[in-house]
Coordinates of C-alpha atoms and ligand atoms in Angstrom, one line a residue:
X516 CA 160.3 -263.1 166.4
X517 CA 156.7 -263.7 165.6
X518 CA 155.0 -266.9 166.5
X519 CA 152.2 -268.8 164.8
X520 CA 150.6 -269.8 168.1
X521 CA 151.3 -269.2 171.8
X522 CA 149.6 -271.2 174.6
X523 CA 149.9 -269.0 177.7
X524 CA 150.4 -269.8 181.3
X525 CA 149.4 -273.5 181.3
X526 CA 150.6 -276.3 183.5
X527 CA 153.1 -278.0 181.2
X528 CA 153.2 -281.7 181.5
X529 CA 155.9 -282.4 179.0
X530 CA 155.5 -286.2 178.4
X531 CA 158.8 -287.3 179.9
X532 CA 157.3 -288.0 183.3
X533 CA 159.1 -285.0 184.8
X534 CA 157.3 -282.8 187.3
X535 CA 155.0 -280.3 185.6
X536 CA 155.6 -276.6 185.7
X537 CA 153.9 -273.3 184.5
X538 CA 155.1 -272.0 181.2
X539 CA 154.1 -270.6 177.8
X540 CA 154.5 -272.7 174.7
X541 CA 155.2 -271.1 171.4
X542 CA 154.8 -272.7 168.0
X543 CA 156.4 -271.8 164.7
X544 CA 156.2 -273.7 161.4
X545 CA 154.6 -276.7 162.9
X546 CA 157.2 -277.2 165.6
X547 CA 157.4 -276.3 169.2
X548 CA 159.7 -273.3 169.2
X549 CA 159.8 -272.3 172.8
X550 CA 158.8 -273.7 176.2
X551 CA 159.3 -270.9 178.8
X552 CA 158.4 -267.2 178.9
X553 CA 157.0 -265.8 175.6
X554 CA 156.7 -262.0 175.7
X555 CA 155.9 -261.4 172.0
X556 CA 152.4 -261.8 170.6
X557 CA 151.3 -264.4 168.1
X558 CA 148.9 -264.9 165.2
X559 CA 146.8 -267.0 167.5
X560 CA 146.8 -267.2 171.3
X561 CA 145.3 -269.6 173.7
X562 CA 144.9 -268.8 177.4
X563 CA 145.7 -271.9 179.3
X564 CA 145.6 -270.6 182.8
X565 CA 144.4 -273.4 185.0
X566 CA 144.7 -275.9 182.2
X567 CA 147.1 -278.8 181.6
X568 CA 149.2 -278.5 178.5
X569 CA 150.5 -281.9 177.3
X570 CA 151.7 -283.6 174.1
X571 CA 149.0 -285.0 171.9
X572 CA 148.1 -288.6 172.8
X573 CA 149.4 -291.6 170.8
X574 CA 147.1 -294.6 170.3
X575 CA 149.2 -297.5 168.9
X576 CA 146.4 -300.1 168.6
X577 CA 143.8 -299.0 166.1
X578 CA 142.1 -300.1 162.9
X579 CA 141.3 -296.8 161.4
X580 CA 142.8 -297.9 158.0
X581 CA 139.5 -297.7 156.1
X582 CA 137.5 -295.2 158.2
X583 CA 140.0 -292.5 157.3
X584 CA 138.5 -292.6 153.8
X585 CA 135.4 -290.9 155.1
X586 CA 136.5 -289.7 158.6
X587 CA 139.9 -288.0 158.4
X588 CA 139.6 -287.1 162.1
X589 CA 139.5 -290.8 163.2
X590 CA 136.7 -290.2 165.6
X591 CA 136.0 -290.7 168.5
X592 CA 139.8 -291.1 169.2
X593 CA 140.6 -287.5 168.3
X594 CA 137.9 -286.3 170.6
X595 CA 139.8 -288.0 173.4
X596 CA 143.1 -286.2 172.6
X597 CA 144.6 -288.6 170.2
X598 CA 146.8 -286.8 167.6
X599 CA 148.7 -289.8 166.4
X600 CA 147.4 -293.3 165.7
X601 CA 148.9 -296.5 164.4
X602 CA 146.6 -298.5 162.1
X603 CA 147.1 -301.9 160.5
X604 CA 147.2 -303.9 163.8
X605 CA 146.6 -307.6 164.3
X606 CA 147.8 -308.5 160.8
X607 CA 144.8 -307.0 159.1
X608 CA 145.8 -304.5 156.4
X609 CA 144.3 -303.9 153.0
X610 CA 147.7 -303.5 151.5
X611 CA 149.7 -304.7 149.8
X612 CA 146.9 -306.1 147.7
X613 CA 146.4 -307.2 144.1
X614 CA 143.3 -305.5 142.7
X615 CA 141.4 -308.8 142.6
X616 CA 142.1 -309.4 146.4
X617 CA 140.9 -306.1 147.7
X618 CA 137.3 -307.3 148.1
X619 CA 138.4 -310.5 149.9
X620 CA 140.6 -308.6 152.3
X621 CA 137.9 -306.1 152.9
X622 CA 135.5 -308.9 153.7
X623 CA 138.0 -310.4 156.2
X624 CA 138.5 -307.0 157.9
X625 CA 134.7 -306.6 158.0
X626 CA 134.3 -309.9 159.8
X627 CA 137.2 -310.0 162.2
X628 CA 137.2 -306.3 163.1
X629 CA 133.4 -305.8 163.1
X630 CA 133.1 -303.2 160.4
X631 CA 129.9 -303.2 158.3
X632 CA 130.5 -304.8 154.9
X633 CA 128.0 -302.3 153.4
X634 CA 130.0 -299.4 154.8
X635 CA 133.2 -300.8 153.4
X636 CA 131.7 -301.4 150.0
X637 CA 130.6 -297.9 149.8
X638 CA 133.3 -296.0 151.7
X639 CA 136.6 -297.8 150.8
X640 CA 138.4 -296.0 147.9
X641 CA 141.4 -298.3 147.5
X642 CA 141.6 -300.4 144.3
X643 CA 144.7 -302.3 145.0
X644 CA 148.5 -301.7 145.1
X645 CA 151.4 -301.5 147.4
X646 CA 151.6 -300.5 151.1
X647 CA 152.9 -297.1 149.9
X648 CA 150.1 -296.8 147.4
X649 CA 147.5 -297.3 150.2
X650 CA 148.9 -294.6 152.4
X651 CA 150.0 -292.0 149.9
X652 CA 146.3 -291.6 149.2
X653 CA 146.0 -289.8 152.5
X654 CA 148.8 -287.3 152.1
X655 CA 147.3 -283.9 153.0
X656 CA 143.9 -285.4 153.8
X657 CA 144.2 -286.4 157.5
X658 CA 143.2 -284.6 160.6
X659 CA 145.6 -286.5 162.8
X660 CA 148.9 -288.3 162.1
X661 CA 148.6 -291.9 161.1
X662 CA 151.2 -294.6 160.6
X663 CA 150.6 -298.2 159.9
X664 CA 152.0 -301.7 160.3
X665 CA 152.1 -303.9 157.3
X666 CA 149.8 -306.8 158.0
X667 CA 150.6 -310.5 157.7
X668 CA 147.3 -311.5 156.2
X669 CA 147.6 -309.1 153.2
X670 CA 151.2 -310.2 152.6
X671 CA 150.2 -313.9 152.8
X672 CA 147.3 -313.4 150.5
X673 CA 149.4 -311.6 147.9
X674 CA 152.0 -314.4 147.8
X675 CA 149.8 -317.5 148.3
X676 CA 146.5 -316.5 146.9
X677 CA 143.6 -318.5 148.2
X678 CA 146.0 -321.1 149.6
X679 CA 146.9 -318.5 152.3
X680 CA 143.7 -319.5 154.1
X681 CA 144.5 -323.2 153.8
X682 CA 148.1 -324.3 154.6
X683 CA 151.6 -323.5 155.7
X684 CA 153.9 -321.7 153.3
X685 CA 156.8 -323.2 151.4
X686 CA 160.3 -321.8 151.9
X687 CA 160.1 -320.0 148.5
X688 CA 156.7 -318.4 149.6
X689 CA 158.2 -317.3 152.9
X690 CA 161.0 -315.6 151.0
X691 CA 158.5 -313.8 148.7
X692 CA 156.6 -312.7 151.8
X693 CA 159.8 -311.4 153.3
X694 CA 160.4 -309.3 150.2
X695 CA 156.9 -307.8 150.4
X696 CA 157.5 -306.9 154.1
X697 CA 160.9 -305.4 153.1
X698 CA 159.3 -303.3 150.3
X699 CA 156.5 -302.1 152.7
X700 CA 159.1 -301.1 155.3
X701 CA 160.9 -299.1 152.5
X702 CA 157.6 -297.5 151.8
X703 CA 157.3 -296.4 155.4
X704 CA 155.6 -299.2 157.3
X705 CA 156.0 -298.7 161.1
X706 CA 156.5 -302.4 161.6
X707 CA 154.9 -305.8 161.1
X708 CA 151.7 -307.1 162.6
X709 CA 150.2 -310.5 163.0
X710 CA 147.8 -312.6 165.1
X711 CA 147.0 -316.2 165.5
X712 CA 143.7 -316.4 167.5
X713 CA 140.9 -318.7 166.6
X714 CA 138.2 -316.2 166.8
X715 CA 139.6 -314.6 163.7
X716 CA 137.6 -316.1 160.8
X717 CA 137.1 -314.6 157.3
X718 CA 133.8 -314.1 155.6
X719 CA 134.3 -317.5 154.0
X720 CA 134.2 -319.2 157.4
X721 CA 137.9 -320.2 157.2
X722 CA 140.5 -319.0 159.7
X723 CA 142.4 -315.9 158.5
X724 CA 145.7 -316.4 156.6
X725 CA 148.0 -315.5 159.5
X726 CA 146.5 -318.4 161.6
X727 CA 147.9 -320.8 159.1
X728 CA 151.5 -319.6 159.5
X729 CA 154.2 -321.7 161.2
X730 CA 156.4 -320.2 163.8
X731 CA 159.3 -320.2 161.3
X732 CA 157.3 -318.1 158.9
X733 CA 156.4 -315.5 161.6
X734 CA 160.0 -315.3 162.8
X735 CA 161.3 -315.0 159.2
X736 CA 158.9 -312.1 158.5
X737 CA 159.8 -310.3 161.7
X738 CA 163.5 -310.7 161.0
X739 CA 163.2 -308.3 158.0
X740 CA 162.9 -305.5 160.6
X741 CA 166.5 -306.0 161.6
X742 CA 167.6 -304.8 158.2
X743 CA 166.0 -301.4 159.0
X744 CA 166.8 -301.2 162.7
X745 CA 163.4 -299.6 163.3
X746 CA 159.8 -300.4 163.7
X747 CA 158.0 -302.8 166.0
X748 CA 156.2 -306.1 165.9
X749 CA 152.6 -306.3 167.0
X750 CA 151.3 -309.8 167.7
X751 CA 148.5 -311.7 169.4
X752 CA 149.7 -315.3 169.8
X753 CA 147.1 -318.0 169.9
X754 CA 147.5 -318.8 173.6
X755 CA 147.3 -315.2 174.8
X756 CA 144.3 -315.8 177.0
X757 CA 146.2 -318.3 179.2
X758 CA 149.4 -316.2 179.3
X759 CA 151.2 -318.0 176.5
X760 CA 152.1 -321.7 176.3
X761 CA 155.7 -322.9 175.9
X762 CA 155.8 -322.7 172.1
X763 CA 154.3 -319.1 172.1
X764 CA 156.8 -318.1 174.7
X765 CA 159.6 -319.4 172.5
X766 CA 158.1 -317.7 169.5
X767 CA 158.1 -314.3 171.2
X768 CA 161.7 -314.7 172.3
X769 CA 162.7 -315.8 168.8
X770 CA 161.0 -312.8 167.2
X771 CA 163.0 -310.5 169.5
X772 CA 166.2 -312.5 168.9
X773 CA 166.0 -312.0 165.1
X774 CA 164.5 -308.5 164.9
X775 CA 165.8 -306.7 167.9
X776 CA 162.6 -304.7 167.8
X777 CA 160.1 -304.1 170.6
X778 CA 157.1 -306.4 170.6
X779 CA 153.6 -305.1 171.4
X780 CA 151.2 -307.7 172.9
X781 CA 147.4 -307.4 173.0
X782 CA 145.8 -307.7 175.7
X783 CA 145.9 -308.0 179.5
X784 CA 142.4 -308.9 180.4
X785 CA 140.8 -311.5 182.7
X786 CA 139.2 -314.4 181.0
X787 CA 136.6 -316.4 182.8
X788 CA 138.2 -319.6 181.7
X789 CA 141.8 -318.4 182.4
X790 CA 141.1 -316.0 185.2
X791 CA 144.9 -315.6 185.9
X792 CA 146.1 -315.6 182.3
X793 CA 146.7 -311.9 182.5
X794 CA 148.9 -312.4 185.5
X795 CA 150.9 -315.2 183.7
X796 CA 151.3 -312.8 180.8
X797 CA 152.6 -310.0 183.0
X798 CA 155.0 -312.2 184.9
X799 CA 156.4 -313.8 181.7
X800 CA 156.9 -310.4 180.0
X801 CA 158.6 -309.0 183.1
X802 CA 160.9 -312.1 183.2
X803 CA 161.6 -311.7 179.6
X804 CA 162.5 -308.0 180.1
X805 CA 165.0 -309.2 182.8
X806 CA 166.7 -311.1 180.0
X807 CA 166.7 -308.0 177.9
X808 CA 163.7 -308.9 175.7
X809 CA 161.4 -306.0 175.0
X810 CA 157.8 -307.3 175.4
X811 CA 155.1 -304.7 176.1
X812 CA 151.7 -306.2 177.0
X813 CA 148.8 -303.8 176.6
X814 CA 146.0 -303.0 179.0
X815 CA 142.8 -301.0 178.6
X816 CA 141.1 -298.7 181.0
X817 CA 137.7 -298.7 179.3
X818 CA 134.7 -300.8 180.2
X819 CA 134.7 -304.3 178.9
X820 CA 131.0 -304.7 178.0
X821 CA 130.0 -305.9 174.6
X822 CA 127.1 -305.3 172.3
X823 CA 126.1 -307.8 169.7
X824 CA 123.5 -308.9 167.2
X825 CA 123.5 -312.3 165.6
X826 CA 123.2 -310.6 162.1
X827 CA 126.8 -309.5 162.3
X828 CA 128.7 -310.5 165.4
X829 CA 132.1 -312.2 165.4
X830 CA 132.3 -313.0 169.1
X831 CA 131.2 -316.6 168.7
X832 CA 133.5 -317.4 165.8
X833 CA 136.1 -319.4 167.8
X834 CA 133.4 -322.1 168.3
X835 CA 133.2 -324.2 165.2
X836 CA 129.5 -324.9 165.0
X837 CA 128.7 -321.3 165.8
X838 CA 131.1 -320.2 163.2
X839 CA 129.6 -322.5 160.6
X840 CA 126.1 -321.2 161.2
X841 CA 126.9 -317.5 161.6
X842 CA 129.2 -317.1 158.6
X843 CA 126.5 -318.4 156.2
X844 CA 124.5 -316.0 154.1
X845 CA 120.8 -315.6 154.8
X846 CA 118.5 -317.5 154.7
X847 CA 120.8 -320.4 155.4
X848 CA 122.1 -318.7 158.6
X849 CA 118.6 -318.6 160.1
X850 CA 117.8 -322.1 159.0
X851 CA 121.0 -323.4 160.6
X852 CA 120.1 -321.6 163.9
X853 CA 116.7 -323.3 163.9
X854 CA 118.1 -326.7 163.3
X855 CA 118.0 -328.9 166.5
X856 CA 121.1 -330.8 165.5
X857 CA 123.1 -327.6 165.0
X858 CA 121.7 -326.3 168.3
X859 CA 122.9 -329.4 170.1
X860 CA 126.4 -328.8 168.7
X861 CA 126.3 -325.1 169.6
X862 CA 125.2 -325.9 173.1
X863 CA 128.0 -328.4 173.7
X864 CA 130.5 -325.8 172.5
X865 CA 129.1 -323.0 174.5
X866 CA 129.2 -325.2 177.7
X867 CA 132.8 -326.2 177.1
X868 CA 135.0 -323.6 178.7
X869 CA 138.0 -324.8 176.7
X870 CA 136.4 -323.7 173.4
X871 CA 136.2 -320.0 174.2
X872 CA 138.7 -317.2 174.9
X873 CA 136.2 -314.4 174.5
X874 CA 133.3 -315.5 176.7
X875 CA 130.5 -314.6 179.0
X876 CA 127.8 -316.5 180.7
X877 CA 124.1 -316.4 179.8
X878 CA 123.3 -314.6 183.0
X879 CA 125.5 -311.8 181.9
X880 CA 123.8 -311.3 178.6
X881 CA 120.6 -309.1 178.3
X882 CA 118.5 -307.5 175.7
X883 CA 119.6 -304.0 175.0
X884 CA 117.2 -303.0 172.2
X885 CA 114.6 -304.8 170.1
X886 CA 113.9 -304.5 166.4
X887 CA 110.1 -304.8 166.9
X888 CA 108.6 -302.3 169.3
X889 CA 106.0 -304.7 170.4
X890 CA 108.9 -306.7 172.1
X891 CA 109.9 -303.8 174.3
X892 CA 109.2 -305.8 177.4
X893 CA 112.3 -307.9 176.7
X894 CA 114.6 -305.0 177.1
X895 CA 116.8 -305.3 180.2
X896 CA 116.0 -308.9 180.8
X897 CA 118.7 -311.5 180.9
X898 CA 118.8 -314.7 178.8
X899 CA 118.0 -317.0 181.8
X900 CA 115.1 -314.7 182.8
X901 CA 113.7 -314.8 179.2
X902 CA 114.3 -318.6 179.1
X903 CA 112.5 -319.2 182.4
X904 CA 109.5 -317.1 181.2
X905 CA 109.3 -319.3 178.1
X906 CA 110.0 -322.6 180.0
X907 CA 113.0 -323.3 177.7
X908 CA 116.7 -323.7 177.9
X909 CA 118.8 -320.4 177.7
X910 CA 120.5 -321.2 174.4
X911 CA 117.1 -321.9 172.8
X912 CA 115.7 -318.6 174.2
X913 CA 118.7 -316.6 172.9
X914 CA 118.3 -318.1 169.4
X915 CA 114.5 -318.0 169.3
X916 CA 114.3 -314.4 170.3
X917 CA 117.0 -313.4 167.8
X918 CA 115.2 -315.4 165.1
X919 CA 111.9 -313.7 165.9
X920 CA 113.6 -310.4 164.9
X921 CA 115.6 -311.5 161.9
X922 CA 118.7 -311.6 164.1
X923 CA 118.5 -307.9 164.7
X924 CA 117.9 -308.1 168.4
X925 CA 120.6 -306.1 170.1
X926 CA 122.2 -307.9 173.2
X927 CA 124.6 -306.5 175.7
X928 CA 126.9 -308.2 178.2
X929 CA 126.7 -306.9 181.8
X930 CA 129.5 -307.5 184.3
X931 CA 128.5 -308.4 187.8
X932 CA 130.1 -306.7 190.8
X933 CA 132.7 -309.4 191.3
X934 CA 133.8 -309.2 187.7
X935 CA 134.0 -305.4 187.9
X936 CA 136.2 -305.6 190.9
X937 CA 138.4 -308.2 189.4
X938 CA 138.9 -306.1 186.2
X939 CA 139.6 -303.1 188.4
X940 CA 142.3 -305.1 190.1
X941 CA 143.8 -306.2 186.8
X942 CA 144.0 -302.6 185.5
X943 CA 145.3 -301.3 188.9
X944 CA 148.1 -303.9 188.7
X945 CA 148.9 -303.2 185.0
X946 CA 148.7 -299.4 185.1
X947 CA 151.7 -299.2 187.5
X948 CA 153.8 -301.8 185.8
X949 CA 156.7 -300.1 183.9
X950 CA 156.6 -302.2 180.8
X951 CA 152.9 -302.2 180.2
X952 CA 151.4 -300.1 177.3
X953 CA 148.0 -298.4 177.6
X954 CA 145.7 -298.8 174.7
X955 CA 143.7 -301.6 173.1
X956 CA 141.2 -299.1 172.0
X957 CA 140.7 -301.0 168.7
X958 CA 139.6 -297.6 167.4
X959 CA 137.8 -298.0 164.0
X960 CA 136.9 -301.6 164.8
X961 CA 134.1 -303.6 166.4
X962 CA 131.9 -300.6 165.7
X963 CA 128.6 -302.2 166.7
X964 CA 130.1 -304.1 169.7
X965 CA 132.0 -301.7 171.8
X966 CA 134.0 -298.5 171.9
X967 CA 137.4 -298.3 173.6
X968 CA 138.7 -295.0 172.3
X969 CA 138.1 -293.3 175.7
X970 CA 141.0 -295.1 177.4
X971 CA 143.2 -292.0 177.2
X972 CA 140.7 -289.8 179.1
X973 CA 140.0 -292.6 181.6
X974 CA 143.7 -293.0 182.4
X975 CA 143.8 -289.3 183.5
X976 CA 140.4 -289.1 185.2
X977 CA 140.2 -292.5 186.9
X978 CA 143.8 -293.4 187.7
X979 CA 145.3 -290.0 188.7
X980 CA 146.4 -288.9 191.3
X981 CA 146.3 -292.5 192.7
X982 CA 147.9 -294.8 191.8
X983 CA 149.5 -292.7 189.0
X984 CA 150.8 -289.2 189.1
X985 CA 149.5 -286.9 186.4
X986 CA 153.0 -286.8 184.9
X987 CA 153.3 -290.5 184.8
X988 CA 149.9 -291.0 183.2
X989 CA 150.7 -288.4 180.5
X990 CA 154.0 -290.3 179.8
X991 CA 152.0 -293.5 179.3
X992 CA 149.7 -291.7 176.7
X993 CA 152.6 -290.0 174.9
X994 CA 156.3 -290.5 175.1
X995 CA 156.1 -294.2 176.1
X996 CA 154.2 -295.3 172.9
X997 CA 156.3 -292.9 170.8
X998 CA 159.5 -294.4 172.1
X999 CA 158.5 -298.0 171.8
X1000 CA 157.2 -297.5 168.3
X1001 CA 159.9 -295.2 167.0
X1002 CA 157.5 -292.3 166.4
X1003 CA 160.2 -289.6 166.3
X1004 CA 159.9 -286.1 167.7
X1005 CA 156.4 -286.6 168.9
X1006 CA 154.9 -287.5 172.4
X1007 CA 157.0 -284.8 174.0
X1008 CA 156.8 -281.0 174.5
X1009 CA 160.3 -279.8 173.8
X1010 CA 161.8 -277.3 171.5
X1011 CA 162.1 -278.7 168.0
X1012 CA 159.5 -281.5 168.4
X1013 CA 156.4 -281.5 166.2
X1014 CA 153.7 -279.3 167.7
X1015 CA 151.1 -281.9 168.6
X1016 CA 149.7 -280.3 171.8
X1017 CA 146.6 -280.7 174.0
X1018 CA 145.1 -278.1 176.3
X1019 CA 142.8 -279.7 178.9
X1020 CA 140.7 -278.2 181.6
X1021 CA 141.2 -280.6 184.5
X1022 CA 138.0 -279.5 186.2
X1023 CA 135.9 -280.5 183.2
X1024 CA 137.9 -283.5 181.9
X1025 CA 135.5 -286.5 181.6
X1026 CA 134.4 -289.4 179.5
X1027 CA 131.0 -288.5 178.1
X1028 CA 128.1 -290.6 176.9
X1029 CA 128.4 -293.7 174.8
X1030 CA 126.0 -293.2 171.9
X1031 CA 124.8 -295.3 169.0
X1032 CA 125.0 -293.1 165.9
X1033 CA 124.2 -293.7 162.2
X1034 CA 126.9 -291.6 160.5
X1035 CA 128.8 -294.1 158.5
X1036 CA 128.6 -294.9 154.8
X1037 CA 125.5 -296.9 153.7
X1038 CA 123.7 -295.5 156.7
X1039 CA 125.4 -297.9 159.1
X1040 CA 125.7 -297.6 162.8
X1041 CA 128.5 -297.4 165.3
X1042 CA 129.1 -296.6 169.0
X1043 CA 130.9 -293.5 169.8
X1044 CA 131.9 -292.0 173.2
X1045 CA 131.9 -288.3 173.9
X1046 CA 134.7 -286.4 175.7
X1047 CA 134.6 -283.3 177.8
X1048 CA 137.3 -280.9 178.9
X1049 CA 139.5 -280.9 175.8
X1050 CA 139.9 -277.2 175.2
X1051 CA 142.2 -277.4 172.2
X1052 CA 143.8 -280.1 170.2
X1053 CA 146.7 -279.0 168.0
X1054 CA 148.3 -281.2 165.3
X1055 CA 151.5 -280.1 163.6
X1056 CA 151.1 -276.6 164.9
X1057 CA 147.5 -276.2 163.6
X1058 CA 144.3 -276.1 165.7
X1059 CA 142.3 -279.3 164.8
X1060 CA 139.7 -279.2 167.5
X1061 CA 138.5 -276.4 169.8
X1062 CA 136.2 -277.6 172.6
X1063 CA 135.5 -280.6 170.5
X1064 CA 134.6 -278.7 167.3
X1065 CA 136.6 -279.3 164.2
X1066 CA 138.4 -276.2 162.9
X1067 CA 138.2 -277.5 159.3
X1068 CA 142.0 -277.9 159.1
X1069 CA 143.5 -281.2 158.0
X1070 CA 147.0 -280.9 159.4
X1071 CA 147.7 -284.6 160.0
X1072 CA 150.6 -286.4 158.3
X1073 CA 151.1 -290.0 157.1
X1074 CA 153.9 -291.2 159.3
X1075 CA 156.6 -293.0 157.5
X1076 CA 159.3 -294.7 159.4
X1077 CA 162.9 -294.2 158.5
Ligands
LIG906 ZN1 143.1 -305.1 166.9

């Protein structure tokens, strides 16, 4: 027997959670052919002595839908060991789309997921069509494997046109939407995604289509999955920050009742106005599991600091006056931000804890970078410090400074020690809970605000060996997401499975620097985070990355359920 690839003498962590062991792993025709002793030689050999050998990581919460058009490696996720990603989360897909709606959907995606509109205009190649049309474009052109949910907003826009952003659907419209979800599932969708949070506002300043759906509509669309007996539902209900109100709890139970499919919930995170909302979420999901209802809340291990500029941020969109001002084109946007009456409304909203789910206080916001070098002295100073120096109120200081630089001043949130410790406590609690899914990277999204693609590496470097064993942490990054999302024959190192394999040097494994780079279409910027210690990343039996360098191969597949 001759093998295509043999990885020799590594510590095999097979993804099941079983205790690791030393073995060789042989690959033939894109599959794992042997785990054990391999005496024969191979076309290619990797010496893994002293290294961990694991299944490739699976990130189920990304928005790489568009980025793949110019970055088939889905960076920086692939640098952090991800060999399979699910796109199309939160209800925001570009397909199905009528040709005349592609621009509108791209504008929505740009706003809610923080992708530069200029980059999308230049980089997006899709001209409209079905879910299957969108993804068949990528056959043979991907570095990693990618599957996608079909998104509620696209489905709603197709059926209801502009009314999708205005009102509830009629029974006939709901039926037409069910048919579109059905066709998308037939074309390989990995499930159905939706969200109902107020911060999601399109370019036109209106809440996104899925926010206008009744519970009946959401349940009806999820019920289509039962016809296929596969796929999952990904949802962020509107009251997620508080741990779900009664009607959202009923909605989640009803989705499970009609679909029988696992439900993925974003995200377990402490919120200053609902500090224990994450705990309520965790308790509710565990109680639901006791009743047999599969609810998987998601946690993230990456830092929760945000970067923002008033020229393009979404983080204030749940406050109506802020939204009204910040979704206007220039120069009306700047004029609105100067207007004292508008400022009074904005101040009232900012000071009202009930109006914000994503929030921070002025003292936690500081200047990260200035557009005009003569303002360099502002860097590192918080909003209250800058306000005091000017003898004005913090909101006025924040807006005045931004306006002095055409809204291009870059701000950064900073967590204080108490907040840091609290977040540590939240993650420490979540990371050991059997139902909780790691993730929330939002890879491909919020490019100028934060980067969460390093969670896979952080799970192994910051939470192993305590409180997690290596084997358990690898299971969380591999077979757990594969199982919940029906990603077959991946996430595990066993004979016959697809050969998605990582070789890692535990002594070097680390999260590297967060960097701002300008490598996107239209010369736009994004944050990336480097990784160290990934010796080899193998996708479908082919070497994709060797010590972080791309081999040139594009062995990834479009995953199609069923
Ligand atoms: Zn998302």
